[in-house]
């Protein structure tokens, strides 16, 4: 059954206020327009300084103009096929909408793929202790929906059993009497398999007898999700990540069916993203706030990594199990891991060629 | 042009007139459509949150009905094919009813896709000309195109035929026959592509086998004619149009063959998957017996299988098959059995367990059920109207000659409208 670890998130989020909501004060009605308008006016000045695109003039629009702006967003084309000017316009439009909605100066970056870079990831499953700090950091960095109503996490940490074999079961099994053909110790999972429990609620990690394997989007080099998308919403960028144009997605969920790693999530309603927790540094193809009815997933923190930073999960991992770098640079950490360690890819038999590798020391 | 206008006017005037029973039926459908409107409003306002869908089982009743109805649309070819390829006389005279059924079924398919979409407001992204298609890669893009094509083929073919009947002119075979032959092949293509939509995804091992297209075709050619037989029986009982026994008997034979094949393919799948019982068989095992204490789908599977077997037994016995009361029961059983088989029996367990081994049960929400009923109601409303019009024309109750004396009036009307337009 669908069990979530939502309580945990709420506690980490805002211990005083209970569950995540927009509230300026506990008990305030969530997301009221009045306060968002006020915040918007307050931050208008900030934005005009921040915005590279000179959008300040447009910030003082009337309500009608705002309505027009949303229409323009509705009519915009597929991001990948836009000219550079159209892209800049689309981003500026979003910056205005987000700044208004979240009451702070939001930037929507459009840095394109970097020359000579192919992003790759390596994860040391021996080191992972299953603390799920990566999953939480990801939610905060990437503006996922949170709270009871709609909780989205891109990273799932699978807990797997080390395995158990018992002497009693040696002569059990079936068929009985005619020579056992399925031994009594069958059907007890052991070691690293993909199937695992990801709603575990431990007292402390790591737990005895458990191994952990975090998964998220593998940024497949031959992504089945891209192949099935009817309208070319989701596509592979030259530097590696598979991205989604949230404004073009029609929400058909074909990509979710096609992904063999269960990496994609759907916005069943408008995302619940508290204003104060919203990360205003965004990328068009990355962590900008999504809307209802579209699909989302990990992008290797494109808003950070295209600016030379590490993904949030790499930064936060307390045991250094997560490594990220340029697969084209032989001296990068991930290239050296692939060179020196024994690495494997999940479900390699499906020929998706993930750029996410697992290894053990 | 004038004739065409008369055709439209006569057609509409004829179909809106009917007995109290007819109006009661229309009123019932409209009541169900109200539910659809409310559901559509909620979907548009708040997204799909009121459905039973989750990130684990993210396609449900809507997509299942879509898949099933593509089969019904394709199944209409079981009238057209014997009529035009084998020149079956009785079917030939009512073949246009098959085209009317196809039009309504494709329309329902489109409605279900719109209900299924997370962003129905962005439908234009996948419309021909203004949208963008991921061709040749995306099966859903192909499916959209072939369905739109099929709708046009049947609309043009069907109404061309009716119009010619109406005016009493002979058909232009050079135009009409190629249209019919193309639509026969096209019918196969729509359901094949729909099967490819699902079975080309190795991420869902339960679907990933080459048997899916033929299984889809065989179930479609059982469910489609089952519905047609039921419609024929109703038409015989409630209208003056007499449909020959030979037409119904031929359809019953087609259902028998196709249902037998479908059952055989089910058996093959069960043996192939469960013999080795690898991880890839978990979906089927969950469907048939339940797993880890989750067994919501088990009654659906066995219920559907039982319905199909009973239907097959009735159909296989000539003595029962020719008893039209029993035949009607067999058709209802086959239709429902296949509807379950393609929905709860195929689509849903494809998602259980998820690719990372998680079991999440799915049960449609009340709203989903309302929207589904509403979509069917729209389809049946369209079907009722189309069949009524077509039958009227076949019976000669709507005919050009009969209204020719009104011609001058319509001519005057045209003159009086024209200045306003300019
Ligand atoms: S892991 Fe899934 S979502 Fe990510 S690129 Fe591969 S198929 Fe697409
Ligand atoms: S849900 Fe969106 S991204 Fe996924 S296949 Fe459909 S349109 Fe493409």
mmCIF file of C-alpha atoms in Angstrom, chain A residues 1-3 74-78 81 149 151-152 156 158 187 193-196 198-199 215 226-232 245-254 256-262 264-270 272 291-294 347 349-350, chain B residues 43-51 53-60 62 116-126 130-141 197 201-204 207 277 279-280 282 294 351 354-361:
data_model
loop_
_atom_site.group_PDB
_atom_site.id
_atom_site.type_symbol
_atom_site.label_atom_id
_atom_site.label_comp_id
_atom_site.label_asym_id
_atom_site.label_seq_id
_atom_site.Cartn_x
_atom_site.Cartn_y
_atom_site.Cartn_z
ATOM 1 C CA UNK A 1 0.000 0.000 0.000
ATOM 2 C CA UNK A 2 0.956 3.555 -0.455
ATOM 3 C CA UNK A 3 2.523 4.609 2.766
ATOM 4 C CA UNK A 74 -0.386 29.306 -22.602
ATOM 5 C CA UNK A 75 0.389 30.091 -26.217
ATOM 6 C CA UNK A 76 4.129 29.655 -25.956
ATOM 7 C CA UNK A 77 5.771 26.965 -28.085
ATOM 8 C CA UNK A 78 8.036 24.060 -27.292
ATOM 9 C CA UNK A 81 12.339 24.770 -30.671
ATOM 10 C CA UNK A 149 -1.678 16.475 0.259
ATOM 11 C CA UNK A 151 4.391 14.793 -1.473
ATOM 12 C CA UNK A 152 6.943 14.422 -4.207
ATOM 13 C CA UNK A 156 14.103 7.094 -3.209
ATOM 14 C CA UNK A 158 15.710 1.410 -1.241
ATOM 15 C CA UNK A 187 12.058 -16.712 -2.023
ATOM 16 C CA UNK A 193 18.313 -6.359 -6.094
ATOM 17 C CA UNK A 194 16.304 -3.474 -7.387
ATOM 18 C CA UNK A 195 13.182 -4.317 -5.431
ATOM 19 C CA UNK A 196 13.341 -2.753 -2.033
ATOM 20 C CA UNK A 198 11.551 2.760 0.489
ATOM 21 C CA UNK A 199 9.156 3.773 3.249
ATOM 22 C CA UNK A 215 17.764 5.628 -6.961
ATOM 23 C CA UNK A 226 11.991 10.531 -24.397
ATOM 24 C CA UNK A 227 11.107 8.066 -27.096
ATOM 25 C CA UNK A 228 7.482 7.675 -26.026
ATOM 26 C CA UNK A 229 6.649 11.339 -25.413
ATOM 27 C CA UNK A 230 4.086 12.200 -28.100
ATOM 28 C CA UNK A 231 4.815 15.909 -28.246
ATOM 29 C CA UNK A 232 8.596 16.062 -27.658
ATOM 30 C CA UNK A 245 9.564 21.541 -20.612
ATOM 31 C CA UNK A 246 6.878 21.797 -17.937
ATOM 32 C CA UNK A 247 4.987 24.294 -20.054
ATOM 33 C CA UNK A 248 4.699 21.922 -22.995
ATOM 34 C CA UNK A 249 3.858 18.704 -21.135
ATOM 35 C CA UNK A 250 0.302 17.533 -21.773
ATOM 36 C CA UNK A 251 0.332 15.165 -18.809
ATOM 37 C CA UNK A 252 -0.274 11.973 -20.767
ATOM 38 C CA UNK A 253 2.097 10.039 -18.456
ATOM 39 C CA UNK A 254 3.468 7.838 -21.204
ATOM 40 C CA UNK A 256 6.099 7.426 -16.522
ATOM 41 C CA UNK A 257 5.055 4.090 -17.970
ATOM 42 C CA UNK A 258 8.182 3.840 -20.072
ATOM 43 C CA UNK A 259 10.728 4.623 -17.369
ATOM 44 C CA UNK A 260 12.163 1.369 -16.024
ATOM 45 C CA UNK A 261 13.468 3.046 -12.869
ATOM 46 C CA UNK A 262 10.264 4.670 -11.590
ATOM 47 C CA UNK A 264 9.112 10.262 -12.766
ATOM 48 C CA UNK A 265 6.442 11.909 -10.659
ATOM 49 C CA UNK A 266 3.158 13.511 -11.597
ATOM 50 C CA UNK A 267 1.569 16.641 -10.165
ATOM 51 C CA UNK A 268 -1.885 15.326 -9.336
ATOM 52 C CA UNK A 269 -2.868 18.826 -8.223
ATOM 53 C CA UNK A 270 -1.160 22.188 -7.921
ATOM 54 C CA UNK A 272 2.167 22.596 -2.434
ATOM 55 C CA UNK A 291 2.114 23.305 -12.201
ATOM 56 C CA UNK A 292 -0.680 20.772 -11.863
ATOM 57 C CA UNK A 293 -0.918 18.070 -14.464
ATOM 58 C CA UNK A 294 2.715 17.829 -15.509
ATOM 59 C CA UNK A 347 18.893 -2.902 -15.465
ATOM 60 C CA UNK A 349 19.853 -5.430 -20.010
ATOM 61 C CA UNK A 350 17.338 -2.799 -21.092
ATOM 62 C CA UNK B 43 -10.280 18.004 -13.330
ATOM 63 C CA UNK B 44 -9.723 21.347 -15.001
ATOM 64 C CA UNK B 45 -9.800 23.314 -11.773
ATOM 65 C CA UNK B 46 -7.830 21.049 -9.467
ATOM 66 C CA UNK B 47 -6.052 18.508 -11.618
ATOM 67 C CA UNK B 48 -6.477 14.774 -11.340
ATOM 68 C CA UNK B 49 -6.275 14.695 -7.554
ATOM 69 C CA UNK B 50 -9.801 13.317 -7.136
ATOM 70 C CA UNK B 51 -8.991 10.178 -9.064
ATOM 71 C CA UNK B 53 -4.521 7.288 -9.468
ATOM 72 C CA UNK B 54 -1.092 7.500 -7.864
ATOM 73 C CA UNK B 55 2.490 7.860 -9.019
ATOM 74 C CA UNK B 56 2.619 4.075 -8.834
ATOM 75 C CA UNK B 57 -0.548 3.272 -10.777
ATOM 76 C CA UNK B 58 -0.861 6.392 -12.868
ATOM 77 C CA UNK B 59 -3.133 5.130 -15.641
ATOM 78 C CA UNK B 60 -6.499 3.659 -14.780
ATOM 79 C CA UNK B 62 -9.770 6.395 -18.425
ATOM 80 C CA UNK B 116 -6.902 11.093 -18.928
ATOM 81 C CA UNK B 117 -4.632 14.021 -19.755
ATOM 82 C CA UNK B 118 -3.160 16.051 -16.947
ATOM 83 C CA UNK B 119 -3.353 19.187 -19.075
ATOM 84 C CA UNK B 120 -6.401 18.976 -21.306
ATOM 85 C CA UNK B 121 -5.999 22.725 -21.897
ATOM 86 C CA UNK B 122 -2.829 21.888 -23.827
ATOM 87 C CA UNK B 123 -4.559 19.480 -26.149
ATOM 88 C CA UNK B 124 -3.526 21.688 -29.036
ATOM 89 C CA UNK B 125 0.066 20.549 -28.553
ATOM 90 C CA UNK B 126 -0.917 17.269 -30.142
ATOM 91 C CA UNK B 130 -0.558 23.373 -34.930
ATOM 92 C CA UNK B 131 0.978 20.812 -32.612
ATOM 93 C CA UNK B 132 4.201 18.847 -32.640
ATOM 94 C CA UNK B 133 4.405 15.102 -33.119
ATOM 95 C CA UNK B 134 7.223 12.882 -32.018
ATOM 96 C CA UNK B 135 6.995 10.855 -35.197
ATOM 97 C CA UNK B 136 8.138 8.179 -35.882
ATOM 98 C CA UNK B 137 9.119 7.384 -32.311
ATOM 99 C CA UNK B 138 6.081 7.890 -30.157
ATOM 100 C CA UNK B 139 3.302 5.346 -30.373
ATOM 101 C CA UNK B 140 0.838 7.756 -28.787
ATOM 102 C CA UNK B 141 1.550 10.262 -31.538
ATOM 103 C CA UNK B 197 1.377 1.740 -27.274
ATOM 104 C CA UNK B 201 7.681 -0.771 -23.033
ATOM 105 C CA UNK B 202 10.042 -3.304 -21.448
ATOM 106 C CA UNK B 203 9.707 -1.329 -18.232
ATOM 107 C CA UNK B 204 6.319 -3.040 -17.862
ATOM 108 C CA UNK B 207 2.778 -6.008 -21.418
ATOM 109 C CA UNK B 277 7.534 -17.563 -12.838
ATOM 110 C CA UNK B 279 10.059 -11.521 -11.670
ATOM 111 C CA UNK B 280 8.365 -10.508 -14.917
ATOM 112 C CA UNK B 282 4.607 -10.849 -10.905
ATOM 113 C CA UNK B 294 -2.959 -7.580 -2.047
ATOM 114 C CA UNK B 351 1.739 -1.147 -13.102
ATOM 115 C CA UNK B 354 6.185 -0.884 -10.000
ATOM 116 C CA UNK B 355 9.601 -1.217 -11.634
ATOM 117 C CA UNK B 356 11.107 -1.067 -8.166
ATOM 118 C CA UNK B 357 8.868 -3.764 -6.785
ATOM 119 C CA UNK B 358 6.294 -1.711 -4.936
ATOM 120 C CA UNK B 359 2.713 -2.974 -4.654
ATOM 121 C CA UNK B 360 0.107 -0.234 -4.724
ATOM 122 C CA UNK B 361 -3.518 -1.058 -5.253
#
